[in-house]
Every structure is written in structure tokens, then in C-alpha cells.
PDB file of C-alpha atoms in Angstrom:
ATOM      1  CA  GLU A 168      32.606 -11.015 -30.277  1.00  0.00           C
ATOM      2  CA  LEU A 169      29.859  -9.639 -28.076  1.00  0.00           C
ATOM      3  CA  LYS A 170      26.787  -8.436 -29.948  1.00  0.00           C
ATOM      4  CA  VAL A 171      23.942  -6.447 -28.434  1.00  0.00           C
ATOM      5  CA  GLU A 172      20.597  -6.167 -30.186  1.00  0.00           C
ATOM      6  CA  GLN A 173      17.756  -3.898 -29.209  1.00  0.00           C
ATOM      7  CA  ASN A 174      14.213  -3.958 -30.441  1.00  0.00           C
ATOM      8  CA  PRO A 175      12.310  -2.171 -31.525  1.00  0.00           C
ATOM      9  CA  LEU A 176      14.625   0.482 -32.952  1.00  0.00           C
ATOM     10  CA  PHE A 177      11.778   2.973 -33.242  1.00  0.00           C
ATOM     11  CA  LEU A 178       8.733   3.158 -31.029  1.00  0.00           C
ATOM     12  CA  SER A 179       5.838   5.586 -31.225  1.00  0.00           C
ATOM     13  CA  MET A 180       3.309   5.340 -28.458  1.00  0.00           C
ATOM     14  CA  GLN A 181       0.481   7.333 -26.981  1.00  0.00           C
ATOM     15  CA  GLU A 182       0.583   8.892 -23.569  1.00  0.00           C
ATOM     16  CA  GLY A 183      -0.761   6.597 -20.902  1.00  0.00           C
ATOM     17  CA  LYS A 184       0.166   3.374 -22.699  1.00  0.00           C
ATOM     18  CA  ASN A 185       2.598   0.675 -21.577  1.00  0.00           C
ATOM     19  CA  TYR A 186       5.381  -0.848 -23.646  1.00  0.00           C
ATOM     20  CA  THR A 187       8.574  -2.888 -23.331  1.00  0.00           C
ATOM     21  CA  ILE A 188      11.960  -2.450 -25.003  1.00  0.00           C
ATOM     22  CA  TYR A 189      14.102  -5.567 -25.357  1.00  0.00           C
ATOM     23  CA  CYS A 190      17.866  -5.957 -25.231  1.00  0.00           C
ATOM     24  CA  ASN A 191      19.449  -9.279 -26.239  1.00  0.00           C
ATOM     25  CA  TYR A 192      23.152 -10.007 -26.023  1.00  0.00           C
ATOM     26  CA  SER A 193      25.233 -12.810 -27.418  1.00  0.00           C
ATOM     27  CA  THR A 194      27.695 -13.914 -24.721  1.00  0.00           C
ATOM     28  CA  THR A 195      27.660 -14.430 -21.001  1.00  0.00           C
ATOM     29  CA  SER A 196      27.701 -11.238 -18.975  1.00  0.00           C
ATOM     30  CA  ASP A 197      26.290 -10.210 -15.637  1.00  0.00           C
ATOM     31  CA  ARG A 198      26.591  -6.488 -16.166  1.00  0.00           C
ATOM     32  CA  LEU A 199      24.047  -4.567 -18.161  1.00  0.00           C
ATOM     33  CA  TYR A 200      23.362  -0.849 -18.259  1.00  0.00           C
ATOM     34  CA  TRP A 201      20.549   1.299 -19.570  1.00  0.00           C
ATOM     35  CA  TYR A 202      21.099   4.888 -20.726  1.00  0.00           C
ATOM     36  CA  ARG A 203      18.942   7.696 -21.993  1.00  0.00           C
ATOM     37  CA  GLN A 204      19.980  10.193 -24.663  1.00  0.00           C
ATOM     38  CA  ASP A 205      18.013  13.296 -25.619  1.00  0.00           C
ATOM     39  CA  PRO A 206      18.541  14.709 -29.142  1.00  0.00           C
ATOM     40  CA  GLY A 207      21.887  16.465 -29.451  1.00  0.00           C
ATOM     41  CA  LYS A 208      22.784  15.660 -25.859  1.00  0.00           C
ATOM     42  CA  SER A 209      25.065  13.294 -24.015  1.00  0.00           C
ATOM     43  CA  LEU A 210      24.061  10.040 -22.328  1.00  0.00           C
ATOM     44  CA  GLU A 211      22.513   9.798 -18.888  1.00  0.00           C
ATOM     45  CA  SER A 212      22.694   6.644 -16.792  1.00  0.00           C
ATOM     46  CA  LEU A 213      19.334   5.086 -15.915  1.00  0.00           C
ATOM     47  CA  PHE A 214      19.984   1.642 -14.456  1.00  0.00           C
ATOM     48  CA  VAL A 215      22.822  -0.709 -13.625  1.00  0.00           C
ATOM     49  CA  LEU A 216      21.850  -4.384 -13.492  1.00  0.00           C
ATOM     50  CA  LEU A 217      24.453  -6.679 -11.988  1.00  0.00           C
ATOM     51  CA  SER A 218      22.917 -10.089 -11.407  1.00  0.00           C
ATOM     52  CA  ASN A 219      20.395 -12.544 -12.730  1.00  0.00           C
ATOM     53  CA  GLY A 220      16.902 -11.537 -11.727  1.00  0.00           C
ATOM     54  CA  ALA A 221      17.888  -7.948 -10.929  1.00  0.00           C
ATOM     55  CA  VAL A 222      15.005  -5.514 -11.168  1.00  0.00           C
ATOM     56  CA  LYS A 223      15.246  -1.760 -10.760  1.00  0.00           C
ATOM     57  CA  GLN A 224      12.590   0.901 -11.000  1.00  0.00           C
ATOM     58  CA  GLU A 225      12.678   4.666 -11.306  1.00  0.00           C
ATOM     59  CA  GLY A 226       9.430   6.475 -11.869  1.00  0.00           C
ATOM     60  CA  ARG A 227       7.668   5.071 -14.925  1.00  0.00           C
ATOM     61  CA  LEU A 228      10.660   2.978 -16.009  1.00  0.00           C
ATOM     62  CA  MET A 229      11.506  -0.512 -14.786  1.00  0.00           C
ATOM     63  CA  ALA A 230      14.473  -2.575 -15.961  1.00  0.00           C
ATOM     64  CA  SER A 231      15.127  -6.273 -15.451  1.00  0.00           C
ATOM     65  CA  LEU A 232      17.877  -8.724 -16.298  1.00  0.00           C
ATOM     66  CA  ASP A 233      17.718 -12.431 -17.129  1.00  0.00           C
ATOM     67  CA  THR A 234      21.307 -13.595 -17.610  1.00  0.00           C
ATOM     68  CA  LYS A 235      20.285 -17.130 -18.525  1.00  0.00           C
ATOM     69  CA  ALA A 236      18.211 -15.860 -21.431  1.00  0.00           C
ATOM     70  CA  ARG A 237      20.772 -13.088 -22.109  1.00  0.00           C
ATOM     71  CA  LEU A 238      17.905 -10.634 -22.098  1.00  0.00           C
ATOM     72  CA  SER A 239      17.141  -7.342 -20.434  1.00  0.00           C
ATOM     73  CA  THR A 240      13.893  -5.436 -20.660  1.00  0.00           C
ATOM     74  CA  LEU A 241      13.016  -1.793 -20.094  1.00  0.00           C
ATOM     75  CA  HIS A 242       9.338  -1.456 -19.305  1.00  0.00           C
ATOM     76  CA  ILE A 243       7.535   1.844 -19.658  1.00  0.00           C
ATOM     77  CA  THR A 244       4.382   2.344 -17.637  1.00  0.00           C
ATOM     78  CA  ALA A 245       1.786   4.981 -18.495  1.00  0.00           C
ATOM     79  CA  ALA A 246       4.100   6.851 -20.848  1.00  0.00           C
ATOM     80  CA  VAL A 247       4.351  10.638 -20.752  1.00  0.00           C
ATOM     81  CA  HIS A 248       5.834  13.021 -23.308  1.00  0.00           C
ATOM     82  CA  ASP A 249       8.920  13.660 -21.151  1.00  0.00           C
ATOM     83  CA  LEU A 250      10.015  10.073 -21.743  1.00  0.00           C
ATOM     84  CA  SER A 251      10.587  10.765 -25.436  1.00  0.00           C
ATOM     85  CA  ALA A 252      14.289  10.029 -26.014  1.00  0.00           C
ATOM     86  CA  THR A 253      16.613   7.346 -27.317  1.00  0.00           C
ATOM     87  CA  TYR A 254      17.319   4.508 -24.914  1.00  0.00           C
ATOM     88  CA  PHE A 255      20.466   2.416 -25.113  1.00  0.00           C
ATOM     89  CA  CYS A 256      21.421  -0.791 -23.406  1.00  0.00           C
ATOM     90  CA  ALA A 257      25.085  -1.673 -22.975  1.00  0.00           C
ATOM     91  CA  VAL A 258      26.840  -4.846 -21.846  1.00  0.00           C
ATOM     92  CA  VAL A 259      30.268  -4.798 -20.238  1.00  0.00           C
ATOM     93  CA  SER A 260      32.664  -7.730 -20.494  1.00  0.00           C
ATOM     94  CA  ASN A 261      34.899  -8.960 -17.708  1.00  0.00           C
ATOM     95  CA  ALA A 262      37.791  -7.065 -19.266  1.00  0.00           C
ATOM     96  CA  GLY A 263      35.928  -3.778 -18.953  1.00  0.00           C
ATOM     97  CA  LYS A 264      35.042  -3.532 -22.617  1.00  0.00           C
ATOM     98  CA  SER A 265      31.549  -2.205 -23.240  1.00  0.00           C
ATOM     99  CA  THR A 266      29.273  -2.865 -26.216  1.00  0.00           C
ATOM    100  CA  PHE A 267      26.184  -0.769 -26.915  1.00  0.00           C
ATOM    101  CA  GLY A 268      22.983  -1.621 -28.730  1.00  0.00           C
ATOM    102  CA  ASP A 269      21.868   0.626 -31.572  1.00  0.00           C
ATOM    103  CA  GLY A 270      19.288   2.340 -29.399  1.00  0.00           C
ATOM    104  CA  THR A 271      15.501   2.572 -29.310  1.00  0.00           C
ATOM    105  CA  THR A 272      14.064   5.948 -30.261  1.00  0.00           C
ATOM    106  CA  LEU A 273      10.889   6.480 -28.298  1.00  0.00           C
ATOM    107  CA  THR A 274       8.319   9.094 -29.243  1.00  0.00           C
ATOM    108  CA  VAL A 275       5.391   9.606 -26.896  1.00  0.00           C
ATOM    109  CA  LYS A 276       2.453  11.382 -28.468  1.00  0.00           C
ATOM    110  CA  PRO A 277      -0.403  13.105 -26.638  1.00  0.00           C
TER     111      PRO A 277
ATOM    112  CA  ASN B 216      32.702  19.285  -9.478  1.00  0.00           C
ATOM    113  CA  ALA B 217      32.576  19.513 -13.285  1.00  0.00           C
ATOM    114  CA  GLY B 218      32.257  15.772 -13.885  1.00  0.00           C
ATOM    115  CA  VAL B 219      33.526  14.805 -17.345  1.00  0.00           C
ATOM    116  CA  THR B 220      34.560  17.587 -19.705  1.00  0.00           C
ATOM    117  CA  GLN B 221      35.675  17.403 -23.322  1.00  0.00           C
ATOM    118  CA  THR B 222      37.706  19.813 -25.422  1.00  0.00           C
ATOM    119  CA  PRO B 223      36.946  21.017 -28.071  1.00  0.00           C
ATOM    120  CA  LYS B 224      33.178  20.918 -28.494  1.00  0.00           C
ATOM    121  CA  PHE B 225      33.330  21.179 -32.266  1.00  0.00           C
ATOM    122  CA  ARG B 226      36.090  20.948 -34.837  1.00  0.00           C
ATOM    123  CA  VAL B 227      36.424  20.908 -38.615  1.00  0.00           C
ATOM    124  CA  LEU B 228      39.469  19.196 -40.115  1.00  0.00           C
ATOM    125  CA  LYS B 229      40.733  18.654 -43.610  1.00  0.00           C
ATOM    126  CA  THR B 230      41.644  15.142 -44.711  1.00  0.00           C
ATOM    127  CA  GLY B 231      45.129  14.279 -43.535  1.00  0.00           C
ATOM    128  CA  GLN B 232      45.250  16.772 -40.667  1.00  0.00           C
ATOM    129  CA  SER B 233      45.869  15.640 -37.142  1.00  0.00           C
ATOM    130  CA  MET B 234      44.268  16.611 -33.871  1.00  0.00           C
ATOM    131  CA  THR B 235      43.910  15.600 -30.250  1.00  0.00           C
ATOM    132  CA  LEU B 236      40.706  15.446 -28.262  1.00  0.00           C
ATOM    133  CA  LEU B 237      41.026  15.952 -24.538  1.00  0.00           C
ATOM    134  CA  CYS B 238      38.858  14.340 -21.892  1.00  0.00           C
ATOM    135  CA  ALA B 239      39.161  15.333 -18.260  1.00  0.00           C
ATOM    136  CA  GLN B 240      37.355  14.034 -15.183  1.00  0.00           C
ATOM    137  CA  ASP B 241      37.481  15.298 -11.628  1.00  0.00           C
ATOM    138  CA  MET B 242      35.798  12.311  -9.938  1.00  0.00           C
ATOM    139  CA  ASN B 243      39.001  10.322  -9.369  1.00  0.00           C
ATOM    140  CA  HIS B 244      37.692   7.554 -11.622  1.00  0.00           C
ATOM    141  CA  GLU B 245      39.955   4.712 -12.620  1.00  0.00           C
ATOM    142  CA  TYR B 246      38.292   3.745 -15.886  1.00  0.00           C
ATOM    143  CA  MET B 247      37.998   6.026 -18.894  1.00  0.00           C
ATOM    144  CA  TYR B 248      36.565   5.403 -22.347  1.00  0.00           C
ATOM    145  CA  TRP B 249      36.392   6.944 -25.804  1.00  0.00           C
ATOM    146  CA  TYR B 250      33.375   6.231 -28.001  1.00  0.00           C
ATOM    147  CA  ARG B 251      32.172   7.412 -31.368  1.00  0.00           C
ATOM    148  CA  GLN B 252      28.530   7.792 -32.289  1.00  0.00           C
ATOM    149  CA  ASP B 253      27.443   7.924 -35.902  1.00  0.00           C
ATOM    150  CA  PRO B 254      23.955   9.072 -36.953  1.00  0.00           C
ATOM    151  CA  GLY B 255      21.240   6.615 -36.016  1.00  0.00           C
ATOM    152  CA  MET B 256      23.657   4.267 -34.318  1.00  0.00           C
ATOM    153  CA  GLY B 257      24.727   3.325 -30.872  1.00  0.00           C
ATOM    154  CA  LEU B 258      28.088   4.071 -29.385  1.00  0.00           C
ATOM    155  CA  ARG B 259      31.130   2.132 -30.493  1.00  0.00           C
ATOM    156  CA  LEU B 260      34.084   1.823 -28.201  1.00  0.00           C
ATOM    157  CA  ILE B 261      37.345   3.114 -29.678  1.00  0.00           C
ATOM    158  CA  HIS B 262      39.816   2.693 -26.820  1.00  0.00           C
ATOM    159  CA  TYR B 263      39.596   2.505 -23.076  1.00  0.00           C
ATOM    160  CA  SER B 264      41.795   2.641 -20.016  1.00  0.00           C
ATOM    161  CA  VAL B 265      41.494   0.815 -16.707  1.00  0.00           C
ATOM    162  CA  GLY B 266      44.015   2.997 -14.932  1.00  0.00           C
ATOM    163  CA  GLU B 267      46.753   5.596 -15.281  1.00  0.00           C
ATOM    164  CA  GLY B 268      49.358   4.501 -17.801  1.00  0.00           C
ATOM    165  CA  THR B 269      47.182   1.765 -19.319  1.00  0.00           C
ATOM    166  CA  THR B 270      45.202   1.641 -22.549  1.00  0.00           C
ATOM    167  CA  ALA B 271      43.358  -1.064 -24.458  1.00  0.00           C
ATOM    168  CA  LYS B 272      41.697  -1.377 -27.839  1.00  0.00           C
ATOM    169  CA  GLY B 273      37.962  -1.316 -28.180  1.00  0.00           C
ATOM    170  CA  GLU B 274      35.715  -2.230 -31.065  1.00  0.00           C
ATOM    171  CA  VAL B 275      36.941   0.332 -33.647  1.00  0.00           C
ATOM    172  CA  PRO B 276      40.520   1.370 -32.761  1.00  0.00           C
ATOM    173  CA  ASP B 277      42.002   1.793 -36.246  1.00  0.00           C
ATOM    174  CA  GLY B 278      43.075   5.342 -37.079  1.00  0.00           C
ATOM    175  CA  TYR B 279      43.109   6.452 -33.436  1.00  0.00           C
ATOM    176  CA  ASN B 280      45.669   6.521 -30.662  1.00  0.00           C
ATOM    177  CA  VAL B 281      45.208   7.270 -26.974  1.00  0.00           C
ATOM    178  CA  SER B 282      47.231   8.133 -23.927  1.00  0.00           C
ATOM    179  CA  ARG B 283      46.503   8.165 -20.205  1.00  0.00           C
ATOM    180  CA  LEU B 284      49.542   9.829 -18.678  1.00  0.00           C
ATOM    181  CA  LYS B 285      47.521  11.308 -15.832  1.00  0.00           C
ATOM    182  CA  LYS B 286      44.634   9.631 -14.067  1.00  0.00           C
ATOM    183  CA  GLN B 287      42.280  12.506 -14.716  1.00  0.00           C
ATOM    184  CA  ASN B 288      43.000  12.875 -18.439  1.00  0.00           C
ATOM    185  CA  PHE B 289      42.423  10.617 -21.430  1.00  0.00           C
ATOM    186  CA  LEU B 290      43.572  11.884 -24.824  1.00  0.00           C
ATOM    187  CA  LEU B 291      42.338  10.675 -28.186  1.00  0.00           C
ATOM    188  CA  GLY B 292      44.524  11.381 -31.195  1.00  0.00           C
ATOM    189  CA  LEU B 293      43.828  11.293 -34.895  1.00  0.00           C
ATOM    190  CA  GLU B 294      47.128  11.215 -36.764  1.00  0.00           C
ATOM    191  CA  SER B 295      45.743  11.585 -40.286  1.00  0.00           C
ATOM    192  CA  ALA B 296      42.043  12.399 -40.306  1.00  0.00           C
ATOM    193  CA  ALA B 297      39.743  10.781 -42.861  1.00  0.00           C
ATOM    194  CA  PRO B 298      36.139  11.642 -43.800  1.00  0.00           C
ATOM    195  CA  SER B 299      35.068   8.304 -42.285  1.00  0.00           C
ATOM    196  CA  GLN B 300      36.084   9.705 -38.899  1.00  0.00           C
ATOM    197  CA  THR B 301      33.379  12.355 -39.067  1.00  0.00           C
ATOM    198  CA  SER B 302      31.355  11.589 -35.978  1.00  0.00           C
ATOM    199  CA  VAL B 303      30.427  12.676 -32.475  1.00  0.00           C
ATOM    200  CA  TYR B 304      32.992  11.553 -29.940  1.00  0.00           C
ATOM    201  CA  PHE B 305      32.032  10.877 -26.349  1.00  0.00           C
ATOM    202  CA  CYS B 306      34.322  10.347 -23.433  1.00  0.00           C
ATOM    203  CA  ALA B 307      33.176   8.535 -20.314  1.00  0.00           C
ATOM    204  CA  SER B 308      34.599   7.540 -16.963  1.00  0.00           C
ATOM    205  CA  SER B 309      33.678   5.175 -14.166  1.00  0.00           C
ATOM    206  CA  ARG B 310      35.006   4.130 -10.786  1.00  0.00           C
ATOM    207  CA  GLN B 311      37.029   0.985 -10.498  1.00  0.00           C
ATOM    208  CA  GLY B 312      34.871  -2.047 -10.692  1.00  0.00           C
ATOM    209  CA  LEU B 313      32.513  -3.140 -13.401  1.00  0.00           C
ATOM    210  CA  GLU B 314      29.459  -2.553 -11.219  1.00  0.00           C
ATOM    211  CA  GLU B 315      29.877   1.154 -11.642  1.00  0.00           C
ATOM    212  CA  THR B 316      27.979   3.161 -14.199  1.00  0.00           C
ATOM    213  CA  GLN B 317      29.730   5.339 -16.743  1.00  0.00           C
ATOM    214  CA  TYR B 318      29.491   9.129 -16.661  1.00  0.00           C
ATOM    215  CA  PHE B 319      29.593  10.754 -20.053  1.00  0.00           C
ATOM    216  CA  GLY B 320      31.033  14.029 -21.261  1.00  0.00           C
ATOM    217  CA  PRO B 321      29.047  16.416 -23.490  1.00  0.00           C
ATOM    218  CA  GLY B 322      30.615  15.169 -26.713  1.00  0.00           C
ATOM    219  CA  THR B 323      32.851  16.578 -29.465  1.00  0.00           C
ATOM    220  CA  ARG B 324      31.465  16.980 -32.960  1.00  0.00           C
ATOM    221  CA  LEU B 325      34.160  16.359 -35.559  1.00  0.00           C
ATOM    222  CA  LEU B 326      33.738  17.032 -39.254  1.00  0.00           C
ATOM    223  CA  VAL B 327      36.455  15.869 -41.633  1.00  0.00           C
ATOM    224  CA  LEU B 328      36.269  17.345 -45.086  1.00  0.00           C
TER     225      LEU B 328
END
């Protein structure tokens, strides 16, 4: 059974600081996704990572994938308040079945 | 282009009642998914479909049934609701191929008393 673990689960950081969220998964997969969810809202796709070594960047967020280590990271650079949200990683099996992590709730304080 | 829509947005049921949640997408996507999200947790896959007329079990399928009679619709049924099924239900769809991201609907809040 595929398991996906994120850490930390809660993250409070000051504006302007950098931090990394980690996503570990338990079985081989080359497909990993990052999503953002604002309170009371639906999920918004951030990144799709499809191969070992994949790196994608959008604004202050950068995601990477290491399939050998079964690890993805979401790096936040110079955080701003607008980034406050819950971030989920999800891994999809070859059969199309997706498994989500429990999410990392990020609060960026002035 | 409405994307993924869900009906209803909110529903209260009594234990033992039945209901059907409707998900519709207008993006001609092959894959569709039903998830539940409980407070403070990630999404758990209930059932999914890789094409019209197909369905498959996800992580937490017990107590739910699904149907995909039309490509654009994916129905989630609760035959006999239980308080443990109180949750927010999200539908999602994606194009064929696992490299495609999922697009999520706005969610349905279900309360079972």
C-alpha cells in the first residue's frame, strides 16, 4: 500500500524567510503532484513532476523530485503572506490511483 | 467552460438515508475521481474512473457506490448514510494519461446526523 508522508504538518514562518516542505512516499512512482488549498476552498494544482530530477518553479515556489530517494521537496523563497495555505503532495500509481499526504499548513506572518 | 462542478454544495442527511452526489466536467477528461476530506487531513480516494463505463475502488470505498454512464458525469452514491460519512467530498478530473494534473470541483459538504 502506497503511503505518503509530509513534514512538517504545520509551519509558521516570517515574511522574507526561506523554508522547505518534504514529501516522502513508500513505493516506486514517477508521478508526483503538489496542490494548494485555501481555507474552505477547493484544491489548485501547483506542480506536476514526472521524472527523476524534475524541477519546476513558479514565483516563490520551487518543487523537485528525487525518485530514487522517494522524496519531493517544495521550497519557499522569501515568503509572503499570500502564500499562507495548506499544501498537499500526491503520488499517483501506474493504475491511476492517487494517494495524498496529510498536508502542510503554512502560516506566513509579517 | 465551467470546469468541474458538483451538486449539491451542502446537504444534511439523517442516518440511514440515501443520496447521490453529482460531478460534471466539460473538459472532455477521461479520468474522474471522488475524494473525501476530513478535518485536518488530506484527501482520501473513494472511487475513480479511467473512462466511460469503468469504475475502480480507491482507498476508502466501503459504504459508497459510483457510476460513470456518461463521460462527463461521475456519480457518487451513499445507500445508507452513517455519521462517519460526514465529510467534504471533492470530485476531480484529468485528461487521459498519468502526466496530467487533476482539476478539482468546489466540494460538497455532507453532514450525517
